[in-house]
Coordinates of C-alpha atoms and ligand atoms in Angstrom, one line a residue:
M64 CA 196.7 -35.1 88.2
T65 CA 199.2 -37.7 86.9
I66 CA 198.4 -41.4 87.9
H67 CA 201.4 -43.6 88.0
G68 CA 200.5 -47.2 87.3
H69 CA 202.7 -50.2 88.3
W70 CA 205.6 -51.2 86.2
I71 CA 205.4 -54.9 85.1
A72 CA 207.1 -56.6 82.2
N73 CA 208.5 -53.4 80.9
K74 CA 205.0 -51.8 80.6
R75 CA 202.9 -49.5 82.6
H76 CA 200.2 -51.6 84.3
E77 CA 197.1 -49.7 85.0
A78 CA 196.3 -48.9 88.5
R79 CA 192.8 -50.1 89.4
E80 CA 192.9 -48.2 92.8
T81 CA 195.2 -45.4 93.7
L82 CA 196.8 -43.6 96.6
P83 CA 197.8 -40.1 96.9
V84 CA 201.4 -38.8 96.6
L85 CA 201.8 -36.0 99.1
N86 CA 204.6 -33.4 99.0
P87 CA 206.0 -33.4 102.5
S88 CA 207.1 -29.7 102.1
D89 CA 203.5 -28.5 101.9
G90 CA 201.3 -31.6 102.4
N91 CA 199.6 -31.1 98.9
E92 CA 198.8 -34.0 96.6
V93 CA 201.1 -33.9 93.6
A94 CA 200.1 -37.2 91.9
R95 CA 198.7 -40.6 92.6
I96 CA 200.2 -44.1 92.5
G97 CA 198.7 -47.5 92.2
R98 CA 197.4 -49.3 95.2
G99 CA 198.6 -52.8 94.3
T100 CA 197.0 -56.0 95.7
A101 CA 197.8 -59.7 95.6
S102 CA 196.5 -59.7 91.9
E103 CA 199.2 -57.2 90.7
I104 CA 201.8 -58.9 92.7
D105 CA 200.9 -62.2 91.1
T106 CA 201.1 -60.7 87.6
A107 CA 204.6 -59.3 88.5
I108 CA 205.7 -62.7 89.7
R109 CA 204.4 -64.3 86.5
A110 CA 206.3 -61.8 84.4
A111 CA 209.5 -62.4 86.5
Q112 CA 209.3 -66.2 86.0
A113 CA 208.8 -65.8 82.3
A114 CA 212.1 -63.7 82.3
L115 CA 213.9 -66.4 84.1
D116 CA 212.5 -69.0 81.8
G117 CA 213.5 -66.9 78.8
A118 CA 216.5 -64.8 77.5
W119 CA 217.3 -63.4 81.1
G120 CA 217.7 -66.9 82.5
R121 CA 220.2 -67.8 79.7
M122 CA 222.1 -64.4 79.7
S123 CA 225.9 -64.6 80.4
A124 CA 227.1 -62.8 83.5
T125 CA 229.1 -60.4 81.3
E126 CA 226.0 -59.4 79.4
R127 CA 224.1 -58.9 82.6
G128 CA 226.9 -56.7 83.8
R129 CA 226.7 -54.6 80.6
L130 CA 223.0 -54.0 81.1
L131 CA 223.7 -52.9 84.7
S132 CA 226.4 -50.6 83.5
R133 CA 224.0 -49.2 80.8
L134 CA 221.4 -48.5 83.5
S135 CA 224.0 -46.7 85.6
A136 CA 224.7 -44.4 82.6
L137 CA 221.0 -43.8 82.0
I138 CA 220.5 -42.8 85.7
L139 CA 223.4 -40.3 85.4
R140 CA 222.0 -39.0 82.1
D141 CA 218.7 -38.4 83.9
A142 CA 220.2 -37.5 87.3
E143 CA 218.7 -34.1 87.6
R144 CA 215.1 -35.2 86.7
L145 CA 215.4 -38.1 89.2
A146 CA 216.7 -35.9 91.9
Q147 CA 213.9 -33.3 91.4
L148 CA 211.4 -36.3 91.6
E149 CA 212.9 -37.6 94.8
S150 CA 213.2 -34.1 96.4
L151 CA 209.5 -33.6 95.7
D152 CA 208.3 -37.0 96.9
V153 CA 210.6 -37.4 100.1
G154 CA 211.0 -33.6 101.0
K155 CA 214.8 -33.9 100.7
P156 CA 216.8 -30.7 100.0
I157 CA 217.7 -31.0 96.4
R158 CA 221.5 -31.3 96.9
Q159 CA 220.8 -34.4 99.0
A160 CA 218.5 -35.8 96.3
R161 CA 221.3 -35.2 93.7
A162 CA 223.8 -37.1 95.9
D163 CA 221.2 -39.9 96.1
A164 CA 220.9 -40.1 92.2
A165 CA 224.6 -40.3 92.0
A166 CA 224.8 -43.0 94.6
C167 CA 222.1 -45.0 92.8
A168 CA 224.0 -44.8 89.6
R169 CA 227.2 -45.9 91.5
Y170 CA 225.4 -49.0 92.8
F171 CA 224.6 -50.1 89.2
E172 CA 228.0 -49.2 88.1
F173 CA 229.7 -51.4 90.9
Y174 CA 227.3 -54.3 90.3
G175 CA 227.8 -53.9 86.5
G176 CA 231.4 -54.5 87.0
A177 CA 230.9 -57.2 89.7
A178 CA 228.5 -59.4 87.7
D179 CA 231.0 -61.6 86.1
K180 CA 233.4 -61.7 89.0
M181 CA 231.6 -64.0 91.3
H182 CA 233.6 -67.2 90.5
G183 CA 233.1 -70.7 91.9
E184 CA 236.1 -72.7 92.9
T185 CA 237.5 -76.2 92.6
I186 CA 238.0 -78.1 95.9
P187 CA 240.7 -80.8 96.2
Y188 CA 238.6 -83.6 97.7
A189 CA 239.3 -87.3 97.2
E190 CA 241.3 -89.3 94.7
G191 CA 239.3 -89.9 91.5
M192 CA 236.9 -87.0 92.2
S193 CA 236.6 -83.4 90.9
V194 CA 234.5 -81.0 93.0
M195 CA 233.5 -77.5 91.9
T196 CA 231.2 -74.8 93.1
F197 CA 228.8 -72.5 91.0
W198 CA 227.0 -69.5 92.0
E199 CA 223.5 -69.6 91.0
P200 CA 220.6 -67.1 91.3
H201 CA 217.9 -67.7 93.8
G202 CA 215.1 -67.2 91.1
I203 CA 212.7 -64.3 91.8
T204 CA 213.7 -61.9 94.6
A205 CA 211.4 -59.7 96.5
H206 CA 212.6 -56.2 97.5
I207 CA 210.7 -54.1 100.0
I208 CA 212.3 -50.7 100.6
P209 CA 211.5 -47.7 102.9
W210 CA 210.9 -44.1 102.0
N211 CA 214.0 -42.5 103.4
Y212 CA 216.4 -43.2 100.5
P213 CA 214.3 -44.7 97.7
M214 CA 216.9 -44.4 95.0
Q215 CA 219.8 -45.6 97.0
M216 CA 217.8 -48.6 98.5
L217 CA 216.7 -49.6 95.0
G218 CA 220.3 -49.5 93.8
R219 CA 221.7 -51.3 96.8
S220 CA 219.1 -54.1 96.7
V221 CA 218.0 -54.6 93.1
G222 CA 221.5 -54.0 91.7
G223 CA 223.1 -56.9 93.6
A224 CA 220.0 -59.2 92.8
L225 CA 220.3 -58.5 89.1
A226 CA 224.1 -59.0 89.0
M227 CA 223.5 -62.6 90.3
G228 CA 220.9 -63.2 87.7
N229 CA 217.7 -63.0 89.7
A230 CA 214.5 -61.5 88.4
T231 CA 213.1 -58.9 90.8
V232 CA 209.8 -57.6 92.1
L233 CA 210.1 -54.3 94.0
K234 CA 207.5 -52.9 96.4
P235 CA 208.6 -49.3 97.2
A236 CA 207.3 -47.4 100.2
E237 CA 203.8 -45.9 99.8
D238 CA 205.2 -42.6 100.8
A239 CA 207.9 -42.4 98.1
S240 CA 207.4 -44.7 95.0
L241 CA 208.0 -42.2 92.1
S242 CA 211.7 -42.6 91.6
S243 CA 211.4 -46.5 91.6
L244 CA 208.9 -46.3 88.9
A245 CA 211.2 -43.9 86.9
I246 CA 214.3 -46.2 87.3
A247 CA 212.4 -49.3 86.3
E248 CA 211.5 -47.5 83.1
L249 CA 215.1 -46.7 82.6
A250 CA 215.9 -50.3 83.1
A251 CA 213.7 -51.2 80.2
E252 CA 215.5 -48.5 78.0
A253 CA 218.9 -50.0 79.0
G254 CA 217.7 -53.3 77.6
F255 CA 216.7 -55.5 80.5
P256 CA 214.2 -57.9 79.1
P257 CA 210.6 -57.7 80.2
G258 CA 209.9 -59.1 83.7
V259 CA 213.5 -58.7 85.0
V260 CA 212.7 -55.4 86.9
N261 CA 208.9 -55.1 88.1
V262 CA 207.6 -52.5 90.5
V263 CA 204.2 -52.9 92.2
T264 CA 203.3 -49.9 94.4
G265 CA 200.9 -49.9 97.3
L266 CA 200.4 -50.3 101.1
G267 CA 202.7 -52.5 103.1
E268 CA 200.0 -54.6 104.6
E269 CA 198.4 -55.2 101.2
A270 CA 201.1 -55.2 98.3
G271 CA 204.0 -55.8 100.7
A272 CA 202.4 -58.6 102.6
A273 CA 201.2 -60.2 99.4
L274 CA 204.7 -60.2 98.0
T275 CA 206.2 -61.8 101.0
A276 CA 203.5 -64.4 101.1
H277 CA 203.8 -65.3 97.4
P278 CA 205.0 -68.9 96.8
G279 CA 206.9 -67.8 93.7
I280 CA 209.6 -65.8 95.5
A281 CA 212.9 -67.3 96.6
H282 CA 214.4 -64.6 98.6
I283 CA 213.3 -61.4 100.4
S284 CA 215.5 -58.2 100.9
F285 CA 213.8 -55.8 103.4
T286 CA 214.7 -52.5 104.7
G287 CA 212.4 -50.8 107.3
S288 CA 211.2 -51.0 110.8
P289 CA 212.1 -53.9 113.2
E290 CA 208.3 -54.6 113.6
V291 CA 207.7 -55.1 110.0
G292 CA 211.0 -56.9 109.6
T293 CA 209.7 -59.5 112.1
L294 CA 206.6 -59.9 110.0
V295 CA 208.7 -60.3 106.8
Q296 CA 211.0 -62.9 108.5
T297 CA 207.9 -64.8 109.7
A298 CA 206.4 -64.9 106.2
A299 CA 209.7 -66.2 104.8
A300 CA 209.9 -68.8 107.6
Q301 CA 206.6 -70.3 106.3
R302 CA 208.3 -71.3 103.1
T303 CA 211.9 -71.5 104.4
I304 CA 213.3 -68.9 102.1
P305 CA 216.2 -66.6 102.9
V306 CA 215.9 -63.0 104.0
T307 CA 218.1 -60.0 104.4
L308 CA 217.0 -57.6 106.9
E309 CA 218.1 -54.0 107.5
L310 CA 216.2 -52.5 110.4
G311 CA 217.8 -49.3 111.5
G312 CA 219.8 -48.5 114.6
K313 CA 220.7 -46.2 117.4
S314 CA 224.2 -45.6 116.3
P315 CA 226.8 -44.2 118.8
Q316 CA 229.6 -41.7 118.0
I317 CA 232.2 -42.0 120.7
V318 CA 234.2 -39.0 121.1
F319 CA 237.5 -39.0 123.3
A320 CA 239.3 -35.9 124.5
D321 CA 242.3 -36.6 122.3
A322 CA 240.4 -36.5 119.0
D323 CA 240.4 -33.8 116.4
L324 CA 237.3 -32.2 118.1
E325 CA 236.6 -29.7 115.3
T326 CA 236.2 -32.4 112.7
A327 CA 234.3 -34.7 115.1
N328 CA 231.8 -31.9 116.0
A329 CA 231.1 -31.0 112.4
T330 CA 230.7 -34.7 111.4
V331 CA 228.7 -35.6 114.4
L332 CA 226.2 -32.8 113.4
N333 CA 226.0 -33.9 109.8
A334 CA 225.4 -37.6 110.7
I335 CA 222.2 -36.7 112.5
I336 CA 220.6 -33.8 110.4
Q337 CA 221.3 -35.5 107.0
N338 CA 217.9 -36.4 105.5
A339 CA 216.3 -34.8 108.6
G340 CA 217.6 -37.6 110.7
Q341 CA 215.6 -40.2 108.8
T342 CA 218.6 -42.4 108.1
C343 CA 219.0 -45.9 109.4
S344 CA 222.6 -45.3 110.1
A345 CA 222.2 -41.8 111.6
G346 CA 224.6 -41.1 114.4
S347 CA 221.9 -40.5 116.9
R348 CA 223.8 -40.9 120.2
V349 CA 227.0 -39.0 120.8
L350 CA 228.9 -40.3 123.7
V351 CA 231.5 -37.7 124.9
E352 CA 234.3 -38.1 127.4
D353 CA 233.6 -36.4 130.7
R354 CA 236.4 -33.9 130.6
I355 CA 235.5 -32.4 127.3
F356 CA 231.8 -33.0 127.5
D357 CA 230.7 -29.4 128.4
N358 CA 232.8 -27.8 125.7
F359 CA 232.1 -30.2 123.1
V360 CA 228.3 -30.1 123.7
A361 CA 228.4 -26.2 123.8
D362 CA 230.0 -26.2 120.4
L363 CA 227.6 -28.7 119.0
A364 CA 224.7 -26.7 120.6
G365 CA 225.9 -23.6 118.7
R366 CA 225.7 -25.5 115.4
F367 CA 222.2 -26.7 116.2
Q368 CA 221.1 -23.2 116.8
K369 CA 222.1 -22.1 113.4
L370 CA 220.1 -24.9 111.6
E371 CA 217.1 -24.1 109.6
A372 CA 214.4 -26.6 108.2
G373 CA 212.2 -25.6 105.3
P374 CA 210.8 -26.7 102.0
A375 CA 212.9 -29.1 99.9
E376 CA 213.2 -26.6 97.0
R377 CA 214.9 -24.0 99.3
D378 CA 217.7 -26.5 99.9
L379 CA 218.3 -25.6 103.6
D380 CA 220.0 -27.6 106.3
L381 CA 216.9 -29.8 106.5
G382 CA 213.7 -30.5 104.8
P383 CA 210.5 -31.7 106.4
V384 CA 210.1 -35.3 107.6
I385 CA 208.2 -37.7 105.4
N386 CA 204.7 -37.7 106.9
P387 CA 202.5 -36.4 109.8
Q388 CA 203.0 -39.7 111.7
Q389 CA 206.8 -39.3 111.5
Q390 CA 206.3 -35.6 112.6
K391 CA 204.2 -36.8 115.6
R392 CA 206.8 -39.4 116.5
V393 CA 209.6 -36.8 116.7
E394 CA 207.3 -34.4 118.6
H395 CA 206.6 -37.1 121.1
F396 CA 210.2 -37.7 121.9
L397 CA 210.8 -34.0 122.3
S398 CA 207.8 -33.7 124.7
L399 CA 209.2 -36.7 126.6
A400 CA 212.5 -34.8 127.0
G401 CA 210.5 -31.7 128.3
Q402 CA 208.5 -34.0 130.8
D403 CA 211.6 -35.6 132.1
G404 CA 213.4 -32.3 132.6
L405 CA 216.2 -33.0 130.0
S406 CA 218.3 -30.1 128.8
L407 CA 217.4 -29.0 125.2
A408 CA 220.9 -27.7 124.8
G409 CA 220.5 -26.5 121.1
Q410 CA 217.6 -26.3 118.8
G411 CA 217.4 -25.0 115.1
R412 CA 214.4 -23.4 113.8
I413 CA 211.7 -23.9 111.1
A414 CA 212.0 -21.3 108.3
S415 CA 209.5 -18.5 108.9
N416 CA 207.9 -18.9 105.3
A417 CA 207.7 -22.7 105.5
P418 CA 204.2 -23.8 104.2
E419 CA 201.7 -24.4 107.0
G420 CA 200.9 -27.9 105.8
G421 CA 204.5 -29.2 105.6
Y422 CA 205.8 -31.7 108.1
Y423 CA 208.5 -29.7 109.9
V424 CA 210.3 -30.6 113.1
R425 CA 213.0 -28.5 114.9
P426 CA 216.5 -30.2 114.9
T427 CA 217.4 -30.6 118.6
L428 CA 220.4 -31.5 120.7
V429 CA 219.3 -33.1 124.1
A430 CA 222.3 -33.0 126.5
D431 CA 223.2 -35.2 129.5
V432 CA 220.8 -38.0 128.7
D433 CA 220.8 -41.1 130.9
A434 CA 222.0 -43.9 128.6
N435 CA 218.8 -45.9 129.6
H436 CA 216.4 -43.1 128.7
A437 CA 214.0 -43.7 125.8
L438 CA 215.7 -40.8 124.0
A439 CA 219.0 -42.7 124.1
Q440 CA 217.4 -46.2 123.5
D441 CA 214.7 -45.8 120.8
E442 CA 215.2 -45.0 117.1
I443 CA 213.5 -41.7 116.8
F444 CA 214.2 -41.4 113.0
G445 CA 214.3 -37.6 113.2
P446 CA 216.9 -34.8 113.6
V447 CA 217.3 -35.4 117.4
L448 CA 220.7 -36.1 118.9
T449 CA 221.1 -37.3 122.5
A450 CA 224.5 -36.5 124.1
I451 CA 225.7 -38.9 126.8
R452 CA 228.6 -38.5 129.1
F453 CA 231.2 -41.3 129.8
R454 CA 234.3 -41.5 132.1
S455 CA 236.2 -44.5 130.8
E456 CA 236.8 -46.6 127.7
E457 CA 235.0 -49.5 129.4
Q458 CA 232.0 -47.3 130.2
A459 CA 231.9 -46.0 126.7
L460 CA 231.9 -49.5 125.2
A461 CA 229.1 -50.6 127.7
I462 CA 227.0 -47.6 126.7
A463 CA 227.7 -48.0 123.0
N464 CA 226.5 -51.8 123.2
G465 CA 223.7 -51.0 125.6
T466 CA 220.9 -50.8 123.1
Q467 CA 218.9 -53.5 121.2
Y468 CA 220.5 -52.2 118.0
G469 CA 223.8 -52.8 116.3
L470 CA 224.2 -51.1 112.9
V471 CA 227.0 -48.5 112.8
A472 CA 229.4 -46.8 115.2
G473 CA 231.9 -44.0 115.0
V474 CA 235.1 -43.8 117.2
W475 CA 236.9 -40.5 117.5
T476 CA 240.4 -40.8 119.0
N477 CA 244.0 -40.5 118.0
D478 CA 245.0 -43.5 120.3
L479 CA 245.3 -46.4 117.9
G480 CA 245.1 -49.1 120.5
R481 CA 241.9 -47.6 121.9
A482 CA 240.4 -47.2 118.4
M483 CA 241.1 -50.9 117.7
R484 CA 239.9 -52.2 121.0
L485 CA 236.6 -50.2 120.6
S486 CA 236.2 -51.1 116.9
R487 CA 236.5 -54.8 117.8
G488 CA 234.5 -54.6 120.9
I489 CA 231.4 -52.7 119.6
K490 CA 228.7 -55.0 118.3
V491 CA 227.7 -53.5 114.9
G492 CA 228.1 -54.1 111.3
Q493 CA 230.3 -51.1 110.5
V494 CA 232.8 -49.0 112.5
F495 CA 234.2 -45.7 111.3
V496 CA 237.3 -44.3 113.1
N497 CA 237.8 -40.5 112.8
N498 CA 235.2 -40.3 110.2
Y499 CA 231.6 -41.2 109.7
G500 CA 230.9 -42.4 106.2
A501 CA 227.5 -44.2 106.8
G502 CA 225.7 -43.1 103.6
G503 CA 228.5 -43.8 101.2
G504 CA 230.7 -46.8 100.3
V505 CA 228.9 -48.8 97.9
E506 CA 231.9 -51.2 98.0
L507 CA 231.6 -51.6 101.8
P508 CA 229.6 -54.5 103.3
F509 CA 226.8 -53.0 105.3
G510 CA 224.2 -54.5 107.6
G511 CA 223.4 -55.1 111.3
V512 CA 223.6 -57.4 114.3
K513 CA 221.0 -57.7 117.0
R514 CA 217.7 -55.9 116.3
S515 CA 219.3 -54.0 113.4
G516 CA 218.8 -57.1 111.3
H517 CA 221.0 -59.7 109.5
G518 CA 222.6 -60.4 106.1
R519 CA 224.8 -57.9 104.3
E520 CA 224.1 -55.5 101.5
K521 CA 226.6 -53.4 99.4
G522 CA 229.9 -54.8 98.1
F523 CA 230.6 -58.3 97.1
A524 CA 229.1 -59.5 100.4
A525 CA 225.7 -58.7 99.1
L526 CA 226.2 -60.9 96.0
A527 CA 226.8 -63.9 98.2
G528 CA 223.4 -63.1 99.8
F529 CA 221.6 -62.9 96.4
G530 CA 223.1 -66.2 95.1
A531 CA 223.0 -69.8 96.1
L532 CA 226.2 -71.8 96.0
K533 CA 226.0 -75.1 94.3
T534 CA 228.6 -77.8 94.7
I535 CA 229.1 -80.5 92.1
A536 CA 231.1 -83.6 93.0
I537 CA 232.1 -85.9 90.2
R538 CA 233.6 -89.3 90.6
H539 CA 235.5 -90.1 87.4
G540 CA 238.2 -92.5 88.5
Ligands
LIG688 P1 207.9 -49.8 107.6 O1 208.8 -50.9 108.1 O2 206.5 -49.8 108.0 O3 207.9 -49.7 106.0 C1 209.0 -50.2 105.2 C2 208.5 -50.9 104.0 O4 207.8 -52.1 104.4 C3 207.5 -50.1 103.2 O5 207.7 -50.4 101.8 C4 206.2 -50.7 103.6 O6 205.1 -50.5 102.6 C5 206.5 -52.1 103.8 N1 205.6 -52.8 104.7 C6 204.9 -52.4 105.7 N2 204.1 -53.3 106.2 C7 204.5 -54.4 105.6 C8 204.0 -55.8 105.7 N3 203.1 -56.2 106.7 N4 204.5 -56.7 104.9 C9 205.4 -56.4 103.9 N5 205.8 -55.1 103.8 C10 205.3 -54.1 104.6 O7 208.6 -48.5 108.0 P2 208.0 -47.0 108.0 O8 206.5 -47.0 108.3 O9 208.3 -46.6 106.6 O10 208.8 -46.3 109.1 C11 208.5 -46.8 110.4 C12 209.8 -46.8 111.2 O11 210.7 -47.7 110.5 C13 210.6 -45.5 111.3 O12 210.2 -44.7 112.2 C14 212.0 -46.0 111.6 O13 212.2 -46.2 112.8 C15 212.0 -47.3 110.8 N6 212.7 -47.1 109.4 C16 213.9 -47.6 109.3 C17 214.5 -47.5 108.0 C18 215.8 -48.1 107.8 O14 216.5 -47.7 106.8 N7 216.3 -49.1 108.6 C19 213.9 -46.9 107.0 C20 212.6 -46.4 107.2 C21 212.0 -46.5 108.4

């Protein structure tokens, strides 16, 4: 069985203790990864500091950009290998893993091009003075990512940090670390100096907590659950360092009678079943105008009935969910729907030959859910869609804003005024009108408000988060 060590200073770092890597499609152990502790985190931080004190700290922004572009090309060269690895580790249907590899390469391509385009400015201030600003890196940035889109999360988070000249230490999720280790190795091949990209694998409460508590880090970028996000922010507060938190959502898709209902229906389905619903920006609530509710939901239910979940390599509509805890979580919400007499309007099936040990759940549409019910309020993080009825624009807005989350929203209408009123009124970080492009858009600033977190990733907005702006004011007479 392969044992994957940590990746520190461009070398494999032997794992003293290990954790199993389970294939979600059948529950079998396929490899082992290192169970890092404060000791490995400290070694990684020292390597990162040495990089900042050495060639990396002196490298021009243009040269950093070239390295990022080279890494992008290597990810594309190895895209199929990376996709196979991700599909095995996360249980993703292979076509979704291929899309993730392409998106990861695209992040490095974008940030490669952006690295030398974060310019300071001169500020007219006072007679006899010149004032200018410079973007500087924070120093060592910590990156803690979840298991749902490891390659995309790595590209999104580490790509921006490297573009700004930081040295990085990444702690991937214990359930899905293989692609992070593989991409870190490609970063060495691309020519990043030792210590610029480090990966320490392990448990959140061990390696993750040790990373957030380490005095050597200057910024934390975290994606995951609100509960852990609070712990991370508390750790950062102890040393007053900045954090970017991306903590999921309960994103509404609001469908009005005047919309292109065929496109809306197909898109609403895809936005909840992609990655078996384990997507922070999954459109997990569909709010439908009363007069089309029954027909729209019947159409959607028909689509759910045709869905099939099965092993990743069969490339069906859905793979398994990531682990038994996540499977139980989804089953808990479905049993809650049963207990409260909610209508399971449409349900897909689990492929008849799906392995016994895999973590499969049935994709489910629950109709006519009260907006305050747990199914309409909590992030299930599985392929469960709740349909909610509304009668007016005002009511739709109130329901859309009526959860603790605020990440993404979709608005389906051909009334431009209504589209704009809702887009401005919904408290989220991104709104899509007549489309729902949550997963894509490397260029588009992304992030939440309320319990979905704060700070922005993607696009140039992320670069502002990964840099510190310095003002220099010179009195020269
Ligand atoms: P999690 O928050 O527990 O884990 C995310 C990352 O944080 C992992 O790398 C984990 O090892 C690390 N971590 C855990 N405890 C830590 C600690 N004390 N200090 C530092 N790092 C720590 O999320 P999960 O267990 O992977 O999933 C649980 C729930 O989180 C899901 O059901 C879902 O609601 C949510 N989630 C959201 C996203 C998202 O993209 N927003 C992604 C995955 C999970």
